[in-house]
CSV table of C-alpha atoms in Angstrom, one decimal:
chain,number,residue,atom,x,y,z
O,241,MET,CA,64.0,26.0,93.9
O,242,SER,CA,63.6,25.4,97.3
O,243,ASN,CA,66.0,28.6,98.9
O,244,PRO,CA,68.4,25.6,100.4
O,245,LEU,CA,68.1,27.4,104.0
O,246,ASN,CA,64.7,26.7,105.1
O,247,LEU,CA,65.2,23.4,105.4
O,248,ILE,CA,68.6,24.2,107.9
O,249,ARG,CA,66.3,26.8,109.4
O,250,PHE,CA,63.7,25.2,110.5
O,251,HIS,CA,66.1,21.3,110.6
O,252,PRO,CA,69.4,22.5,112.8
O,253,LEU,CA,70.2,18.4,112.6
O,254,LEU,CA,70.6,18.0,108.7
O,255,LEU,CA,73.5,20.7,109.4
O,256,PHE,CA,74.9,19.2,112.7
O,257,SER,CA,75.1,15.5,110.9
O,258,ALA,CA,76.5,17.3,107.5
O,259,VAL,CA,78.9,19.4,109.0
O,260,PHE,CA,79.6,16.2,111.9
O,261,PHE,CA,80.1,13.5,108.4
O,262,ILE,CA,82.6,16.4,106.7
O,263,VAL,CA,84.5,16.7,110.3
O,264,VAL,CA,85.0,13.3,110.9
O,265,VAL,CA,85.8,11.8,107.4
O,266,VAL,CA,88.4,14.6,106.9
O,267,SER,CA,89.9,14.2,110.1
O,268,LEU,CA,90.1,10.5,110.3
O,269,PHE,CA,91.5,10.5,106.3
O,270,GLN,CA,94.2,12.7,107.1
O,271,GLY,CA,95.3,11.5,110.4
O,272,ARG,CA,94.6,14.7,112.5
O,273,VAL,CA,92.2,13.3,115.0
O,274,THR,CA,94.8,12.3,117.2
O,275,ARG,CA,94.3,12.6,120.8
O,276,ARG,CA,91.8,13.3,123.0
O,277,PHE,CA,90.8,14.0,126.7
O,278,ALA,CA,95.2,12.8,126.2
O,279,THR,CA,94.4,9.6,124.7
O,280,PRO,CA,94.9,7.8,121.5
O,281,VAL,CA,91.9,8.2,119.1
O,282,TYR,CA,93.9,5.5,116.9
O,283,ARG,CA,96.9,4.5,115.9
O,284,ALA,CA,97.7,4.3,112.6
O,285,ASP,CA,99.8,1.6,112.0
O,286,ASP,CA,97.4,-0.6,114.4
O,287,PRO,CA,94.7,-0.7,110.5
O,288,THR,CA,91.9,-2.8,113.6
O,289,SER,CA,92.1,0.3,116.5
O,290,PHE,CA,91.8,2.9,112.8
O,291,TRP,CA,88.0,0.4,111.3
O,292,ASN,CA,87.1,0.4,115.1
O,293,TYR,CA,86.6,4.6,114.4
O,294,ILE,CA,85.4,4.5,111.1
O,295,ALA,CA,82.8,2.1,112.9
O,296,LEU,CA,82.4,4.5,116.1
O,297,TYR,CA,81.7,7.2,113.6
O,298,ALA,CA,79.7,5.3,111.1
O,299,VAL,CA,77.3,4.3,114.5
O,300,LEU,CA,77.4,8.3,115.6
O,301,GLY,CA,76.1,9.8,112.5
O,302,THR,CA,73.3,7.7,111.7
O,303,VAL,CA,71.9,7.9,115.2
O,304,SER,CA,72.5,11.5,114.4
O,305,LEU,CA,70.6,11.0,110.9
O,306,PHE,CA,67.9,9.1,113.1
O,307,PHE,CA,67.1,12.1,115.4
O,308,THR,CA,67.1,14.7,112.1
O,309,VAL,CA,64.7,12.5,110.6
O,310,LYS,CA,62.8,12.0,112.9
O,311,ASN,CA,62.4,15.9,114.1
O,312,TRP,CA,61.5,16.5,110.0
O,313,SER,CA,58.8,14.5,110.5
O,314,THR,CA,56.9,15.6,113.3
O,315,LYS,CA,57.3,19.2,112.4
O,316,PHE,CA,54.3,20.0,113.0
O,317,ASP,CA,52.2,19.1,116.4
O,318,PRO,CA,50.1,16.4,116.6
O,319,PRO,CA,46.1,17.4,117.1
O,320,GLU,CA,44.7,18.5,120.0
O,321,TYR,CA,41.5,16.5,120.9
O,322,SER,CA,38.1,17.5,122.9
O,323,TRP,CA,34.9,14.9,123.6
O,324,TYR,CA,31.8,15.3,123.7
O,325,ILE,CA,29.9,12.6,126.7
O,326,ALA,CA,27.3,10.5,125.3
O,327,THR,CA,26.0,8.6,127.6
O,328,ALA,CA,24.9,4.8,127.9
O,329,LYS,CA,21.2,3.9,127.7
O,330,PRO,CA,20.6,-0.6,128.0
O,331,GLU,CA,17.9,-0.1,126.3
O,332,GLN,CA,19.0,2.2,123.1
O,333,SER,CA,21.4,1.1,120.4
O,334,LEU,CA,25.1,2.9,120.7
O,335,GLU,CA,23.3,4.7,117.2
O,336,MET,CA,21.3,6.1,119.3
O,337,VAL,CA,23.4,7.2,122.3
O,338,LEU,CA,26.0,9.4,120.0
O,339,GLN,CA,22.4,10.7,117.6
O,340,ALA,CA,21.9,12.3,120.9
O,341,ALA,CA,24.9,13.1,122.6
O,342,SER,CA,26.7,15.0,119.5
O,343,ASN,CA,27.0,18.8,118.7
O,344,ILE,CA,28.5,17.8,114.8
O,345,HIS,CA,25.9,18.0,112.4
O,346,PRO,CA,27.7,19.4,109.2
O,347,ASN,CA,25.2,20.3,106.6
O,348,GLY,CA,22.2,19.2,108.9
O,349,GLY,CA,23.2,15.9,109.7
O,350,THR,CA,24.6,14.5,112.6
O,351,ALA,CA,28.2,13.1,112.3
O,352,TYR,CA,30.1,11.0,115.4
O,353,GLY,CA,33.5,12.9,114.7
O,354,LEU,CA,34.9,16.3,113.3
O,355,THR,CA,39.0,17.0,112.8
O,356,ASN,CA,39.3,20.6,112.1
O,357,TRP,CA,42.8,21.8,110.8
O,358,TYR,CA,43.9,25.1,109.9
O,359,VAL,CA,47.4,26.4,107.8
O,360,ASN,CA,48.9,29.5,107.5
O,361,TRP,CA,52.2,30.5,105.6
O,362,HIS,CA,54.9,32.9,106.1
O,363,PHE,CA,56.7,34.4,103.2
O,364,GLN,CA,59.0,36.8,102.7
O,365,TRP,CA,60.7,37.9,98.7
O,366,SER,CA,63.3,40.0,98.3
O,367,GLN,CA,64.3,42.1,95.4
O,368,GLU,CA,67.1,42.6,93.4
O,369,LYS,CA,69.1,46.3,93.1
O,370,HIS,CA,67.5,48.6,91.1
O,371,GLY,CA,64.0,47.0,91.3
O,372,ASN,CA,64.6,44.3,88.4
O,373,GLY,CA,63.0,41.2,90.2
O,374,CYS,CA,61.4,39.6,93.1
O,375,TRP,CA,61.1,36.3,94.5
O,376,ILE,CA,60.3,34.2,97.9
O,377,SER,CA,63.5,34.3,99.8
O,378,SER,CA,61.9,32.4,103.0
O,379,VAL,CA,58.4,30.9,103.3
O,380,TYR,CA,56.8,28.4,106.1
O,381,THR,CA,54.1,27.0,107.6
O,382,THR,CA,51.8,26.1,110.4
O,383,LEU,CA,49.3,23.6,111.1
O,384,ASN,CA,46.6,24.6,114.1
O,385,SER,CA,44.2,20.9,113.9
O,386,ARG,CA,41.4,20.2,116.9
O,387,ILE,CA,40.1,16.3,116.6
O,388,VAL,CA,36.7,15.7,118.2
O,389,LEU,CA,35.0,12.6,119.2
O,390,PRO,CA,32.9,11.1,121.3
O,391,ARG,CA,33.5,9.3,124.9
O,392,LEU,CA,31.0,6.9,126.0
O,393,VAL,CA,30.2,6.2,130.2
O,394,ASN,CA,27.4,4.0,132.2
O,395,ALA,CA,27.8,1.8,129.3
O,396,THR,CA,27.4,-2.5,129.7
O,397,SER,CA,30.4,-4.6,129.0
O,398,ALA,CA,28.7,-5.2,126.0
O,399,GLN,CA,27.6,-2.1,124.4
O,400,GLN,CA,31.4,-1.1,125.5
O,401,GLU,CA,33.2,-3.7,123.7
O,402,LYS,CA,30.7,-2.7,120.6
O,403,PHE,CA,31.7,0.9,121.0
O,404,ASN,CA,35.8,0.6,121.3
O,405,ILE,CA,35.6,-0.9,117.5
O,406,PHE,CA,33.8,1.4,116.7
O,407,PHE,CA,36.2,3.7,118.4
O,408,ASP,CA,39.0,2.9,117.5
O,409,ALA,CA,37.7,3.4,113.3
O,410,LEU,CA,36.5,6.8,113.9
O,411,ARG,CA,40.0,8.0,115.2
O,412,LEU,CA,41.8,6.9,112.5
O,413,HIS,CA,39.5,8.5,110.3
O,414,GLN,CA,39.8,11.8,111.2
O,415,LEU,CA,43.5,11.2,112.1
O,416,ALA,CA,43.4,10.7,107.9
O,417,HIS,CA,41.9,14.7,107.4
O,418,TYR,CA,44.5,15.7,110.2
O,419,GLU,CA,46.7,14.0,107.9
O,420,PHE,CA,45.5,16.2,104.8
O,421,GLY,CA,46.1,19.1,106.5
O,422,LYS,CA,49.6,17.7,107.3
O,423,SER,CA,49.8,17.2,103.2
O,424,ALA,CA,48.3,20.8,102.6
O,425,ALA,CA,51.1,22.9,104.2
O,426,LEU,CA,53.8,20.8,102.8
O,427,GLU,CA,52.4,21.8,99.7
O,428,ILE,CA,52.3,24.9,100.5
O,429,GLU,CA,55.2,25.3,101.8
O,430,ARG,CA,56.8,23.6,98.6
O,431,LYS,CA,54.9,25.1,95.8
O,432,ILE,CA,55.0,28.9,97.0
O,433,SER,CA,58.8,28.1,97.3
O,434,ASP,CA,59.0,27.4,94.5
O,435,LEU,CA,57.7,30.4,92.4
O,436,PRO,CA,59.8,32.0,89.1
O,437,LYS,CA,61.1,35.5,90.3
O,438,MET,CA,58.6,37.9,88.9
O,439,GLN,CA,59.1,41.6,87.4
O,440,ASP,CA,56.4,43.1,90.3
O,441,CYS,CA,56.7,42.8,94.1
O,442,MET,CA,53.5,42.8,94.2
O,443,VAL,CA,52.1,40.8,91.7
O,444,LEU,CA,54.0,37.3,93.4
O,445,GLU,CA,53.0,38.3,97.1
O,446,ALA,CA,49.0,37.8,95.7
O,447,THR,CA,50.5,34.8,93.4
O,448,ALA,CA,51.4,33.3,96.5
O,449,ASN,CA,48.5,34.1,99.2
O,450,ALA,CA,46.5,32.7,96.4
O,451,LEU,CA,48.6,29.6,95.7
O,452,GLY,CA,47.7,28.9,99.1
O,453,GLU,CA,43.9,29.0,99.4
O,454,LYS,CA,44.1,27.0,95.6
O,455,ILE,CA,46.0,24.3,97.7
O,456,ILE,CA,43.9,25.0,101.1
O,457,LYS,CA,40.4,24.1,99.1
O,458,ASP,CA,41.7,20.9,97.3
O,459,TYR,CA,42.5,19.1,100.3
O,460,GLN,CA,39.3,19.8,101.9
O,461,THR,CA,38.0,18.3,98.4
O,462,LYS,CA,39.9,15.9,99.3
O,463,GLY,CA,39.1,15.7,102.6
O,464,ARG,CA,34.7,15.5,101.9
O,465,ALA,CA,35.7,12.9,99.1
O,466,TYR,CA,37.3,11.1,101.5
O,467,ASP,CA,34.5,11.0,104.0
O,468,ILE,CA,32.0,9.0,101.2
O,469,SER,CA,35.0,6.7,100.3
O,470,ASN,CA,35.7,5.3,103.5
O,471,THR,CA,33.6,1.9,103.2
O,472,PHE,CA,35.3,1.1,105.9
O,473,LEU,CA,34.3,3.2,108.7
O,474,GLN,CA,30.8,2.6,107.1
O,475,SER,CA,30.3,-1.0,108.0
O,476,GLN,CA,31.2,0.4,111.8
O,477,HIS,CA,28.6,2.5,111.4
O,478,ALA,CA,26.4,-1.1,110.9
O,479,MET,CA,27.5,-2.2,114.1
O,480,LEU,CA,25.9,0.8,115.7
O,481,GLU,CA,22.5,-0.7,115.5
């Protein structure tokens, strides 16, 4: 099973939310929160006051939980962007302009956008006394990514309008590749953390690394399949002709 301490390490607000909720509930229902800065928090003989403070703490708890979830969902940094310049000419189609400008040539062809992502994983294992087995005690991943996109210059208004539609589709396509990287990183964390205890620590380490490599390859395969199946982006390419 996953080590819950990993969540606390990466998301301290989760721990804060839990402690905050427990303290508030215990304090309110035992009647121990009575004064703060010499001002009554609530009066036991005033039900309205009591429920007002219940509502207040509920709001504070919700806000705390919101920032916890937000922190959780933004664990990885967004991708970095770099650009290549495509200089438009009135007599040329946008396809010709991008073909000449792009420096992205996968498998001998020419692409107009590219996403590279790199996942690294780090884990530690612990060993029982007298060498009776090893297990994964902590694991975390890092994700680095870069998206390359075109920047059109010297375009007519008609060219720019057409390019903007294509660019939005291309950017969303590349962001989907970035999401593959995020999913790979999260799956590596989860699956390495869930590895069972093994008698040989070196076998456990090799198993964890092999699992990480396999997940990376699986998501690279998904990325290539996505390129082939994205008919919407292919339809946008037709606009450039």
